Amino acid sequence: MTFNVDYFWESIRYGIKYIPFTLQFSVIVFVLSVLFGLIIATIRFYKVPVLSQFFSGFITLYLGVPLILAINIYYVLYATYYNDIAGILGTGKTIRDANFTSVAYFTLILSYSCMISETFRGAYRTIDKTQFEAGYAIGLTKLGTLRRIIFPQVVPAVLPSMVNWLVGTIKGTSFVSIIGLYEVMNGALIPCINTYSYVEGYVAAALIYWGIVVIIEQVGKLVEKRSARFRRQTV
């Protein structure tokens, strides 16, 4: 087996075309996962009745399901019941009109929300209880204490982890290729359909992902340095 440089550059060219979709998809998944993860972590930290127990059990069970298995399950369910639901809603659409992008968003957001919530919950535990008591002592509500005292300490603590989660989200977009969505990896493999040589396509996709991740990690390091400098100035 030989490595064809011409095929490789063709795969690079096609893969680059799908970088905008990959980044847009990743950012939306990451932002919503951080938001939902923070809400879930806060509910569990404050032990909100019923919801706390529900999320505790659900996350324990759900984190045991591989992402690739979850996306396949939701894909099959979506495809199986799409016509029935469309008929009930009276939209007149069939499975041919289905947009499987929503399946990808749902799967990744649900999975990453569960994982990121554990990061936030761990960060909450690093905050000394006296910080909460100090907020209550000066008349702040629980929400006010979180917003003005706790969050400013939690955010710098989880920042390195958030950079890693963003990187993981970008790499996780490759899973959506199994349900027919075109991101960097599927894009890089388009020329391989004609050449029947997939090594060049996979290598091209790996290099594109690597380039994106390197840039994000460097930006993350700059943000961490600035946040560390800000914390030193405020001490």
JSON list of C-alpha atoms in Angstrom, two decimals:
[
{"chain": "A", "resi": 1, "resn": "MET", "atom": "CA", "xyz": [0.00, 0.00, 0.00]},
{"chain": "A", "resi": 2, "resn": "THR", "atom": "CA", "xyz": [1.39, 3.40, -1.01]},
{"chain": "A", "resi": 3, "resn": "PHE", "atom": "CA", "xyz": [0.49, 6.81, 0.31]},
{"chain": "A", "resi": 4, "resn": "ASN", "atom": "CA", "xyz": [-0.67, 9.05, -2.54]},
{"chain": "A", "resi": 5, "resn": "VAL", "atom": "CA", "xyz": [0.20, 12.68, -1.85]},
{"chain": "A", "resi": 6, "resn": "ASP", "atom": "CA", "xyz": [-2.23, 13.96, -4.48]},
{"chain": "A", "resi": 7, "resn": "TYR", "atom": "CA", "xyz": [-5.11, 12.06, -2.86]},
{"chain": "A", "resi": 8, "resn": "PHE", "atom": "CA", "xyz": [-4.00, 13.42, 0.52]},
{"chain": "A", "resi": 9, "resn": "TRP", "atom": "CA", "xyz": [-4.11, 17.06, -0.57]},
{"chain": "A", "resi": 10, "resn": "GLU", "atom": "CA", "xyz": [-7.48, 16.51, -2.21]},
{"chain": "A", "resi": 11, "resn": "SER", "atom": "CA", "xyz": [-8.81, 15.15, 1.11]},
{"chain": "A", "resi": 12, "resn": "ILE", "atom": "CA", "xyz": [-7.29, 18.12, 2.94]},
{"chain": "A", "resi": 13, "resn": "ARG", "atom": "CA", "xyz": [-9.09, 20.49, 0.59]},
{"chain": "A", "resi": 14, "resn": "TYR", "atom": "CA", "xyz": [-12.44, 18.79, 1.09]},
{"chain": "A", "resi": 15, "resn": "GLY", "atom": "CA", "xyz": [-11.99, 18.49, 4.85]},
{"chain": "A", "resi": 16, "resn": "ILE", "atom": "CA", "xyz": [-11.23, 22.21, 5.22]},
{"chain": "A", "resi": 17, "resn": "LYS", "atom": "CA", "xyz": [-14.58, 23.02, 3.59]},
{"chain": "A", "resi": 18, "resn": "TYR", "atom": "CA", "xyz": [-16.36, 21.50, 6.57]},
{"chain": "A", "resi": 19, "resn": "ILE", "atom": "CA", "xyz": [-14.39, 23.29, 9.28]},
{"chain": "A", "resi": 20, "resn": "PRO", "atom": "CA", "xyz": [-17.06, 26.04, 9.64]},
{"chain": "A", "resi": 21, "resn": "PHE", "atom": "CA", "xyz": [-19.80, 23.46, 10.30]},
{"chain": "A", "resi": 22, "resn": "THR", "atom": "CA", "xyz": [-17.58, 21.54, 12.70]},
{"chain": "A", "resi": 23, "resn": "LEU", "atom": "CA", "xyz": [-16.71, 24.67, 14.70]},
{"chain": "A", "resi": 24, "resn": "GLN", "atom": "CA", "xyz": [-20.28, 25.96, 14.73]},
{"chain": "A", "resi": 25, "resn": "PHE", "atom": "CA", "xyz": [-21.61, 22.59, 15.82]},
{"chain": "A", "resi": 26, "resn": "SER", "atom": "CA", "xyz": [-18.93, 22.24, 18.50]},
{"chain": "A", "resi": 27, "resn": "VAL", "atom": "CA", "xyz": [-19.45, 25.73, 19.95]},
{"chain": "A", "resi": 28, "resn": "ILE", "atom": "CA", "xyz": [-23.23, 25.31, 20.19]},
{"chain": "A", "resi": 29, "resn": "VAL", "atom": "CA", "xyz": [-22.87, 21.90, 21.85]},
{"chain": "A", "resi": 30, "resn": "PHE", "atom": "CA", "xyz": [-20.19, 23.19, 24.22]},
{"chain": "A", "resi": 31, "resn": "VAL", "atom": "CA", "xyz": [-22.02, 26.37, 25.30]},
{"chain": "A", "resi": 32, "resn": "LEU", "atom": "CA", "xyz": [-25.32, 24.59, 25.92]},
{"chain": "A", "resi": 33, "resn": "SER", "atom": "CA", "xyz": [-23.56, 21.70, 27.69]},
{"chain": "A", "resi": 34, "resn": "VAL", "atom": "CA", "xyz": [-21.75, 24.13, 30.02]},
{"chain": "A", "resi": 35, "resn": "LEU", "atom": "CA", "xyz": [-25.02, 25.93, 30.76]},
{"chain": "A", "resi": 36, "resn": "PHE", "atom": "CA", "xyz": [-26.98, 22.75, 31.47]},
{"chain": "A", "resi": 37, "resn": "GLY", "atom": "CA", "xyz": [-24.03, 21.19, 33.30]},
{"chain": "A", "resi": 38, "resn": "LEU", "atom": "CA", "xyz": [-23.79, 24.20, 35.60]},
{"chain": "A", "resi": 39, "resn": "ILE", "atom": "CA", "xyz": [-27.51, 24.09, 36.34]},
{"chain": "A", "resi": 40, "resn": "ILE", "atom": "CA", "xyz": [-27.40, 20.37, 37.10]},
{"chain": "A", "resi": 41, "resn": "ALA", "atom": "CA", "xyz": [-24.32, 20.76, 39.31]},
{"chain": "A", "resi": 42, "resn": "THR", "atom": "CA", "xyz": [-25.96, 23.61, 41.24]},
{"chain": "A", "resi": 43, "resn": "ILE", "atom": "CA", "xyz": [-29.13, 21.57, 41.78]},
{"chain": "A", "resi": 44, "resn": "ARG", "atom": "CA", "xyz": [-27.13, 18.61, 43.06]},
{"chain": "A", "resi": 45, "resn": "PHE", "atom": "CA", "xyz": [-24.85, 20.76, 45.23]},
{"chain": "A", "resi": 46, "resn": "TYR", "atom": "CA", "xyz": [-27.80, 22.44, 46.95]},
{"chain": "A", "resi": 47, "resn": "LYS", "atom": "CA", "xyz": [-29.60, 19.07, 47.15]},
{"chain": "A", "resi": 48, "resn": "VAL", "atom": "CA", "xyz": [-32.83, 20.37, 45.64]},
{"chain": "A", "resi": 49, "resn": "PRO", "atom": "CA", "xyz": [-35.55, 17.84, 46.55]},
{"chain": "A", "resi": 50, "resn": "VAL", "atom": "CA", "xyz": [-36.53, 15.32, 43.84]},
{"chain": "A", "resi": 51, "resn": "LEU", "atom": "CA", "xyz": [-34.42, 16.99, 41.11]},
{"chain": "A", "resi": 52, "resn": "SER", "atom": "CA", "xyz": [-31.17, 16.30, 42.94]},
{"chain": "A", "resi": 53, "resn": "GLN", "atom": "CA", "xyz": [-31.97, 12.61, 43.35]},
{"chain": "A", "resi": 54, "resn": "PHE", "atom": "CA", "xyz": [-33.18, 12.35, 39.77]},
{"chain": "A", "resi": 55, "resn": "PHE", "atom": "CA", "xyz": [-30.03, 13.87, 38.25]},
{"chain": "A", "resi": 56, "resn": "SER", "atom": "CA", "xyz": [-27.80, 11.85, 40.56]},
{"chain": "A", "resi": 57, "resn": "GLY", "atom": "CA", "xyz": [-29.31, 8.56, 39.41]},
{"chain": "A", "resi": 58, "resn": "PHE", "atom": "CA", "xyz": [-29.65, 9.60, 35.78]},
{"chain": "A", "resi": 59, "resn": "ILE", "atom": "CA", "xyz": [-26.04, 10.75, 35.43]},
{"chain": "A", "resi": 60, "resn": "THR", "atom": "CA", "xyz": [-24.71, 7.62, 37.12]},
{"chain": "A", "resi": 61, "resn": "LEU", "atom": "CA", "xyz": [-26.60, 5.46, 34.62]},
{"chain": "A", "resi": 62, "resn": "TYR", "atom": "CA", "xyz": [-26.09, 7.63, 31.54]},
{"chain": "A", "resi": 63, "resn": "LEU", "atom": "CA", "xyz": [-22.33, 8.01, 31.89]},
{"chain": "A", "resi": 64, "resn": "GLY", "atom": "CA", "xyz": [-22.09, 4.26, 31.50]},
{"chain": "A", "resi": 65, "resn": "VAL", "atom": "CA", "xyz": [-23.43, 4.46, 27.94]},
{"chain": "A", "resi": 66, "resn": "PRO", "atom": "CA", "xyz": [-20.77, 4.98, 25.22]},
{"chain": "A", "resi": 67, "resn": "LEU", "atom": "CA", "xyz": [-21.38, 8.05, 23.07]},
{"chain": "A", "resi": 68, "resn": "ILE", "atom": "CA", "xyz": [-21.30, 6.07, 19.83]},
{"chain": "A", "resi": 69, "resn": "LEU", "atom": "CA", "xyz": [-23.96, 3.71, 21.21]},
{"chain": "A", "resi": 70, "resn": "ALA", "atom": "CA", "xyz": [-26.16, 6.59, 22.37]},
{"chain": "A", "resi": 71, "resn": "ILE", "atom": "CA", "xyz": [-26.10, 8.34, 19.01]},
{"chain": "A", "resi": 72, "resn": "ASN", "atom": "CA", "xyz": [-27.01, 5.10, 17.23]},
{"chain": "A", "resi": 73, "resn": "ILE", "atom": "CA", "xyz": [-29.93, 4.49, 19.60]},
{"chain": "A", "resi": 74, "resn": "TYR", "atom": "CA", "xyz": [-31.33, 8.02, 19.15]},
{"chain": "A", "resi": 75, "resn": "TYR", "atom": "CA", "xyz": [-30.81, 7.80, 15.39]},
{"chain": "A", "resi": 76, "resn": "VAL", "atom": "CA", "xyz": [-32.80, 4.56, 15.15]},
{"chain": "A", "resi": 77, "resn": "LEU", "atom": "CA", "xyz": [-35.58, 5.87, 17.40]},
{"chain": "A", "resi": 78, "resn": "TYR", "atom": "CA", "xyz": [-35.79, 9.15, 15.46]},
{"chain": "A", "resi": 79, "resn": "ALA", "atom": "CA", "xyz": [-35.92, 7.36, 12.10]},
{"chain": "A", "resi": 80, "resn": "THR", "atom": "CA", "xyz": [-38.42, 4.77, 13.33]},
{"chain": "A", "resi": 81, "resn": "TYR", "atom": "CA", "xyz": [-40.99, 7.13, 14.82]},
{"chain": "A", "resi": 82, "resn": "TYR", "atom": "CA", "xyz": [-40.49, 10.20, 12.62]},
{"chain": "A", "resi": 83, "resn": "ASN", "atom": "CA", "xyz": [-43.40, 9.37, 10.28]},
{"chain": "A", "resi": 84, "resn": "ASP", "atom": "CA", "xyz": [-45.76, 8.63, 13.18]},
{"chain": "A", "resi": 85, "resn": "ILE", "atom": "CA", "xyz": [-44.95, 11.87, 14.99]},
{"chain": "A", "resi": 86, "resn": "ALA", "atom": "CA", "xyz": [-45.15, 13.90, 11.78]},
{"chain": "A", "resi": 87, "resn": "GLY", "atom": "CA", "xyz": [-48.58, 12.35, 11.11]},
{"chain": "A", "resi": 88, "resn": "ILE", "atom": "CA", "xyz": [-49.83, 13.25, 14.59]},
{"chain": "A", "resi": 89, "resn": "LEU", "atom": "CA", "xyz": [-48.57, 16.83, 14.19]},
{"chain": "A", "resi": 90, "resn": "GLY", "atom": "CA", "xyz": [-50.05, 17.01, 10.67]},
{"chain": "A", "resi": 91, "resn": "THR", "atom": "CA", "xyz": [-46.87, 18.39, 9.10]},
{"chain": "A", "resi": 92, "resn": "GLY", "atom": "CA", "xyz": [-47.18, 16.21, 6.02]},
{"chain": "A", "resi": 93, "resn": "LYS", "atom": "CA", "xyz": [-43.48, 15.33, 6.20]},
{"chain": "A", "resi": 94, "resn": "THR", "atom": "CA", "xyz": [-41.91, 11.91, 5.81]},
{"chain": "A", "resi": 95, "resn": "ILE", "atom": "CA", "xyz": [-38.60, 10.40, 6.88]},
{"chain": "A", "resi": 96, "resn": "ARG", "atom": "CA", "xyz": [-37.06, 11.78, 3.68]},
{"chain": "A", "resi": 97, "resn": "ASP", "atom": "CA", "xyz": [-37.57, 15.28, 5.12]},
{"chain": "A", "resi": 98, "resn": "ALA", "atom": "CA", "xyz": [-35.95, 14.40, 8.45]},
{"chain": "A", "resi": 99, "resn": "ASN", "atom": "CA", "xyz": [-33.04, 16.50, 9.65]},
{"chain": "A", "resi": 100, "resn": "PHE", "atom": "CA", "xyz": [-30.69, 14.25, 11.59]},
{"chain": "A", "resi": 101, "resn": "THR", "atom": "CA", "xyz": [-28.64, 17.22, 12.78]},
{"chain": "A", "resi": 102, "resn": "SER", "atom": "CA", "xyz": [-31.08, 17.52, 15.68]},
{"chain": "A", "resi": 103, "resn": "VAL", "atom": "CA", "xyz": [-30.23, 13.94, 16.72]},
{"chain": "A", "resi": 104, "resn": "ALA", "atom": "CA", "xyz": [-26.53, 14.83, 16.80]},
{"chain": "A", "resi": 105, "resn": "TYR", "atom": "CA", "xyz": [-27.16, 17.97, 18.84]},
{"chain": "A", "resi": 106, "resn": "PHE", "atom": "CA", "xyz": [-29.39, 16.15, 21.32]},
{"chain": "A", "resi": 107, "resn": "THR", "atom": "CA", "xyz": [-26.96, 13.26, 21.81]},
{"chain": "A", "resi": 108, "resn": "LEU", "atom": "CA", "xyz": [-23.83, 15.33, 22.31]},
{"chain": "A", "resi": 109, "resn": "ILE", "atom": "CA", "xyz": [-25.46, 18.02, 24.45]},
{"chain": "A", "resi": 110, "resn": "LEU", "atom": "CA", "xyz": [-27.03, 15.43, 26.75]},
{"chain": "A", "resi": 111, "resn": "SER", "atom": "CA", "xyz": [-23.79, 13.46, 27.08]},
{"chain": "A", "resi": 112, "resn": "TYR", "atom": "CA", "xyz": [-21.49, 16.42, 27.62]},
{"chain": "A", "resi": 113, "resn": "SER", "atom": "CA", "xyz": [-23.93, 18.12, 30.01]},
{"chain": "A", "resi": 114, "resn": "CYS", "atom": "CA", "xyz": [-23.74, 15.07, 32.28]},
{"chain": "A", "resi": 115, "resn": "MET", "atom": "CA", "xyz": [-19.94, 14.96, 32.14]},
{"chain": "A", "resi": 116, "resn": "ILE", "atom": "CA", "xyz": [-19.39, 18.71, 32.55]},
{"chain": "A", "resi": 117, "resn": "SER", "atom": "CA", "xyz": [-21.80, 18.84, 35.49]},
{"chain": "A", "resi": 118, "resn": "GLU", "atom": "CA", "xyz": [-19.41, 16.58, 37.40]},
{"chain": "A", "resi": 119, "resn": "THR", "atom": "CA", "xyz": [-16.60, 19.08, 36.77]},
{"chain": "A", "resi": 120, "resn": "PHE", "atom": "CA", "xyz": [-18.66, 21.93, 38.18]},
{"chain": "A", "resi": 121, "resn": "ARG", "atom": "CA", "xyz": [-19.80, 19.84, 41.12]},
{"chain": "A", "resi": 122, "resn": "GLY", "atom": "CA", "xyz": [-16.17, 19.10, 41.96]},
{"chain": "A", "resi": 123, "resn": "ALA", "atom": "CA", "xyz": [-15.37, 22.81, 41.74]},
{"chain": "A", "resi": 124, "resn": "TYR", "atom": "CA", "xyz": [-18.20, 23.64, 44.13]},
{"chain": "A", "resi": 125, "resn": "ARG", "atom": "CA", "xyz": [-16.69, 21.28, 46.67]},
{"chain": "A", "resi": 126, "resn": "THR", "atom": "CA", "xyz": [-13.39, 23.15, 46.60]},
{"chain": "A", "resi": 127, "resn": "ILE", "atom": "CA", "xyz": [-15.10, 26.32, 47.84]},
{"chain": "A", "resi": 128, "resn": "ASP", "atom": "CA", "xyz": [-14.87, 26.65, 51.62]},
{"chain": "A", "resi": 129, "resn": "LYS", "atom": "CA", "xyz": [-18.23, 26.66, 53.40]},
{"chain": "A", "resi": 130, "resn": "THR", "atom": "CA", "xyz": [-17.29, 29.90, 55.10]},
{"chain": "A", "resi": 131, "resn": "GLN", "atom": "CA", "xyz": [-17.60, 31.61, 51.71]},
{"chain": "A", "resi": 132, "resn": "PHE", "atom": "CA", "xyz": [-21.28, 30.70, 51.59]},
{"chain": "A", "resi": 133, "resn": "GLU", "atom": "CA", "xyz": [-21.77, 31.71, 55.22]},
{"chain": "A", "resi": 134, "resn": "ALA", "atom": "CA", "xyz": [-20.10, 35.05, 54.56]},
{"chain": "A", "resi": 135, "resn": "GLY", "atom": "CA", "xyz": [-22.55, 35.77, 51.76]},
{"chain": "A", "resi": 136, "resn": "TYR", "atom": "CA", "xyz": [-25.53, 34.92, 53.90]},
{"chain": "A", "resi": 137, "resn": "ALA", "atom": "CA", "xyz": [-24.09, 36.98, 56.77]},
{"chain": "A", "resi": 138, "resn": "ILE", "atom": "CA", "xyz": [-24.07, 40.17, 54.70]},
{"chain": "A", "resi": 139, "resn": "GLY", "atom": "CA", "xyz": [-27.67, 39.61, 53.62]},
{"chain": "A", "resi": 140, "resn": "LEU", "atom": "CA", "xyz": [-27.17, 37.97, 50.22]},
{"chain": "A", "resi": 141, "resn": "THR", "atom": "CA", "xyz": [-29.62, 35.33, 49.03]},
{"chain": "A", "resi": 142, "resn": "LYS", "atom": "CA", "xyz": [-28.44, 31.94, 47.76]},
{"chain": "A", "resi": 143, "resn": "LEU", "atom": "CA", "xyz": [-28.62, 33.22, 44.19]},
{"chain": "A", "resi": 144, "resn": "GLY", "atom": "CA", "xyz": [-26.80, 36.41, 45.11]},
{"chain": "A", "resi": 145, "resn": "THR", "atom": "CA", "xyz": [-24.10, 34.48, 46.95]},
{"chain": "A", "resi": 146, "resn": "LEU", "atom": "CA", "xyz": [-23.59, 32.24, 43.93]},
{"chain": "A", "resi": 147, "resn": "ARG", "atom": "CA", "xyz": [-23.44, 35.14, 41.50]},
{"chain": "A", "resi": 148, "resn": "ARG", "atom": "CA", "xyz": [-21.21, 37.50, 43.49]},
{"chain": "A", "resi": 149, "resn": "ILE", "atom": "CA", "xyz": [-19.02, 35.20, 45.61]},
{"chain": "A", "resi": 150, "resn": "ILE", "atom": "CA", "xyz": [-19.04, 31.60, 44.43]},
{"chain": "A", "resi": 151, "resn": "PHE", "atom": "CA", "xyz": [-19.08, 31.86, 40.63]},
{"chain": "A", "resi": 152, "resn": "PRO", "atom": "CA", "xyz": [-16.08, 34.24, 40.50]},
{"chain": "A", "resi": 153, "resn": "GLN", "atom": "CA", "xyz": [-14.10, 31.55, 42.33]},
{"chain": "A", "resi": 154, "resn": "VAL", "atom": "CA", "xyz": [-15.52, 28.56, 40.44]},
{"chain": "A", "resi": 155, "resn": "VAL", "atom": "CA", "xyz": [-14.90, 29.90, 36.93]},
{"chain": "A", "resi": 156, "resn": "PRO", "atom": "CA", "xyz": [-11.09, 30.22, 37.22]},
{"chain": "A", "resi": 157, "resn": "ALA", "atom": "CA", "xyz": [-10.96, 26.81, 38.89]},
{"chain": "A", "resi": 158, "resn": "VAL", "atom": "CA", "xyz": [-12.75, 25.04, 36.03]},
{"chain": "A", "resi": 159, "resn": "LEU", "atom": "CA", "xyz": [-11.19, 27.04, 33.18]},
{"chain": "A", "resi": 160, "resn": "PRO", "atom": "CA", "xyz": [-8.46, 24.47, 32.35]},
{"chain": "A", "resi": 161, "resn": "SER", "atom": "CA", "xyz": [-11.08, 21.72, 32.37]},
{"chain": "A", "resi": 162, "resn": "MET", "atom": "CA", "xyz": [-13.37, 23.76, 30.12]},
{"chain": "A", "resi": 163, "resn": "VAL", "atom": "CA", "xyz": [-10.61, 24.08, 27.53]},
{"chain": "A", "resi": 164, "resn": "ASN", "atom": "CA", "xyz": [-10.22, 20.31, 27.62]},
{"chain": "A", "resi": 165, "resn": "TRP", "atom": "CA", "xyz": [-13.97, 19.84, 27.29]},
{"chain": "A", "resi": 166, "resn": "LEU", "atom": "CA", "xyz": [-14.07, 22.16, 24.27]},
{"chain": "A", "resi": 167, "resn": "VAL", "atom": "CA", "xyz": [-11.28, 20.16, 22.66]},
{"chain": "A", "resi": 168, "resn": "GLY", "atom": "CA", "xyz": [-13.15, 16.96, 23.48]},
{"chain": "A", "resi": 169, "resn": "THR", "atom": "CA", "xyz": [-16.34, 18.37, 21.97]},
{"chain": "A", "resi": 170, "resn": "ILE", "atom": "CA", "xyz": [-14.57, 19.22, 18.72]},
{"chain": "A", "resi": 171, "resn": "LYS", "atom": "CA", "xyz": [-13.10, 15.74, 18.49]},
{"chain": "A", "resi": 172, "resn": "GLY", "atom": "CA", "xyz": [-16.48, 14.31, 19.46]},
{"chain": "A", "resi": 173, "resn": "THR", "atom": "CA", "xyz": [-18.05, 15.78, 16.33]},
{"chain": "A", "resi": 174, "resn": "SER", "atom": "CA", "xyz": [-16.47, 12.92, 14.40]},
{"chain": "A", "resi": 175, "resn": "PHE", "atom": "CA", "xyz": [-19.17, 10.66, 15.89]},
{"chain": "A", "resi": 176, "resn": "VAL", "atom": "CA", "xyz": [-21.89, 12.43, 13.90]},
{"chain": "A", "resi": 177, "resn": "SER", "atom": "CA", "xyz": [-20.37, 11.04, 10.72]},
{"chain": "A", "resi": 178, "resn": "ILE", "atom": "CA", "xyz": [-21.96, 7.67, 11.49]},
{"chain": "A", "resi": 179, "resn": "ILE", "atom": "CA", "xyz": [-25.46, 9.15, 10.97]},
{"chain": "A", "resi": 180, "resn": "GLY", "atom": "CA", "xyz": [-24.54, 10.76, 7.66]},
{"chain": "A", "resi": 181, "resn": "LEU", "atom": "CA", "xyz": [-23.66, 14.30, 8.72]},
{"chain": "A", "resi": 182, "resn": "TYR", "atom": "CA", "xyz": [-20.72, 15.92, 7.01]},
{"chain": "A", "resi": 183, "resn": "GLU", "atom": "CA", "xyz": [-18.09, 17.40, 9.29]},
{"chain": "A", "resi": 184, "resn": "VAL", "atom": "CA", "xyz": [-14.31, 17.41, 8.89]},
{"chain": "A", "resi": 185, "resn": "MET", "atom": "CA", "xyz": [-13.86, 13.64, 8.86]},
{"chain": "A", "resi": 186, "resn": "ASN", "atom": "CA", "xyz": [-16.71, 12.81, 6.48]},
{"chain": "A", "resi": 187, "resn": "GLY", "atom": "CA", "xyz": [-15.66, 15.75, 4.32]},
{"chain": "A", "resi": 188, "resn": "ALA", "atom": "CA", "xyz": [-12.09, 14.52, 4.08]},
{"chain": "A", "resi": 189, "resn": "LEU", "atom": "CA", "xyz": [-13.33, 11.09, 3.03]},
{"chain": "A", "resi": 190, "resn": "ILE", "atom": "CA", "xyz": [-15.38, 12.38, 0.09]},
{"chain": "A", "resi": 191, "resn": "PRO", "atom": "CA", "xyz": [-12.53, 12.02, -2.46]},
{"chain": "A", "resi": 192, "resn": "CYS", "atom": "CA", "xyz": [-11.83, 8.52, -1.13]},
{"chain": "A", "resi": 193, "resn": "ILE", "atom": "CA", "xyz": [-15.12, 7.31, -2.62]},
{"chain": "A", "resi": 194, "resn": "ASN", "atom": "CA", "xyz": [-13.58, 7.69, -6.07]},
{"chain": "A", "resi": 195, "resn": "THR", "atom": "CA", "xyz": [-10.00, 6.71, -5.23]},
{"chain": "A", "resi": 196, "resn": "TYR", "atom": "CA", "xyz": [-10.84, 3.72, -2.95]},
{"chain": "A", "resi": 197, "resn": "SER", "atom": "CA", "xyz": [-7.84, 4.76, -0.87]},
{"chain": "A", "resi": 198, "resn": "TYR", "atom": "CA", "xyz": [-9.03, 5.82, 2.58]},
{"chain": "A", "resi": 199, "resn": "VAL", "atom": "CA", "xyz": [-5.71, 6.14, 4.37]},
{"chain": "A", "resi": 200, "resn": "GLU", "atom": "CA", "xyz": [-5.08, 9.58, 2.86]},
{"chain": "A", "resi": 201, "resn": "GLY", "atom": "CA", "xyz": [-8.56, 10.74, 3.92]},
{"chain": "A", "resi": 202, "resn": "TYR", "atom": "CA", "xyz": [-8.17, 9.61, 7.53]},
{"chain": "A", "resi": 203, "resn": "VAL", "atom": "CA", "xyz": [-4.70, 11.14, 7.81]},
{"chain": "A", "resi": 204, "resn": "ALA", "atom": "CA", "xyz": [-5.98, 14.41, 6.33]},
{"chain": "A", "resi": 205, "resn": "ALA", "atom": "CA", "xyz": [-8.89, 14.50, 8.81]},
{"chain": "A", "resi": 206, "resn": "ALA", "atom": "CA", "xyz": [-6.52, 13.78, 11.71]},
{"chain": "A", "resi": 207, "resn": "LEU", "atom": "CA", "xyz": [-4.21, 16.65, 10.72]},
{"chain": "A", "resi": 208, "resn": "ILE", "atom": "CA", "xyz": [-7.10, 19.09, 10.36]},
{"chain": "A", "resi": 209, "resn": "TYR", "atom": "CA", "xyz": [-8.47, 18.15, 13.79]},
{"chain": "A", "resi": 210, "resn": "TRP", "atom": "CA", "xyz": [-4.96, 18.39, 15.22]},
{"chain": "A", "resi": 211, "resn": "GLY", "atom": "CA", "xyz": [-4.53, 21.89, 13.80]},
{"chain": "A", "resi": 212, "resn": "ILE", "atom": "CA", "xyz": [-7.84, 23.09, 15.25]},
{"chain": "A", "resi": 213, "resn": "VAL", "atom": "CA", "xyz": [-7.06, 21.58, 18.66]},
{"chain": "A", "resi": 214, "resn": "VAL", "atom": "CA", "xyz": [-3.57, 23.14, 18.79]},
{"chain": "A", "resi": 215, "resn": "ILE", "atom": "CA", "xyz": [-5.00, 26.60, 18.10]},
{"chain": "A", "resi": 216, "resn": "ILE", "atom": "CA", "xyz": [-7.70, 26.21, 20.78]},
{"chain": "A", "resi": 217, "resn": "GLU", "atom": "CA", "xyz": [-5.20, 24.94, 23.35]},
{"chain": "A", "resi": 218, "resn": "GLN", "atom": "CA", "xyz": [-2.91, 27.92, 22.72]},
{"chain": "A", "resi": 219, "resn": "VAL", "atom": "CA", "xyz": [-5.81, 30.35, 23.07]},
{"chain": "A", "resi": 220, "resn": "GLY", "atom": "CA", "xyz": [-6.85, 28.52, 26.25]},
{"chain": "A", "resi": 221, "resn": "LYS", "atom": "CA", "xyz": [-3.37, 28.94, 27.72]},
{"chain": "A", "resi": 222, "resn": "LEU", "atom": "CA", "xyz": [-3.47, 32.69, 27.04]},
{"chain": "A", "resi": 223, "resn": "VAL", "atom": "CA", "xyz": [-6.88, 32.95, 28.71]},
{"chain": "A", "resi": 224, "resn": "GLU", "atom": "CA", "xyz": [-5.61, 30.99, 31.73]},
{"chain": "A", "resi": 225, "resn": "LYS", "atom": "CA", "xyz": [-2.60, 33.31, 32.07]},
{"chain": "A", "resi": 226, "resn": "ARG", "atom": "CA", "xyz": [-4.81, 36.38, 31.93]},
{"chain": "A", "resi": 227, "resn": "SER", "atom": "CA", "xyz": [-7.23, 34.95, 34.49]},
{"chain": "A", "resi": 228, "resn": "ALA", "atom": "CA", "xyz": [-4.33, 34.02, 36.79]},
{"chain": "A", "resi": 229, "resn": "ARG", "atom": "CA", "xyz": [-2.95, 37.57, 36.51]},
{"chain": "A", "resi": 230, "resn": "PHE", "atom": "CA", "xyz": [-6.39, 38.98, 37.27]},
{"chain": "A", "resi": 231, "resn": "ARG", "atom": "CA", "xyz": [-6.69, 36.81, 40.38]},
{"chain": "A", "resi": 232, "resn": "ARG", "atom": "CA", "xyz": [-3.28, 37.95, 41.65]},
{"chain": "A", "resi": 233, "resn": "GLN", "atom": "CA", "xyz": [-4.26, 41.58, 41.17]},
{"chain": "A", "resi": 234, "resn": "THR", "atom": "CA", "xyz": [-7.51, 41.14, 43.08]},
{"chain": "A", "resi": 235, "resn": "VAL", "atom": "CA", "xyz": [-5.94, 39.34, 46.05]}
]
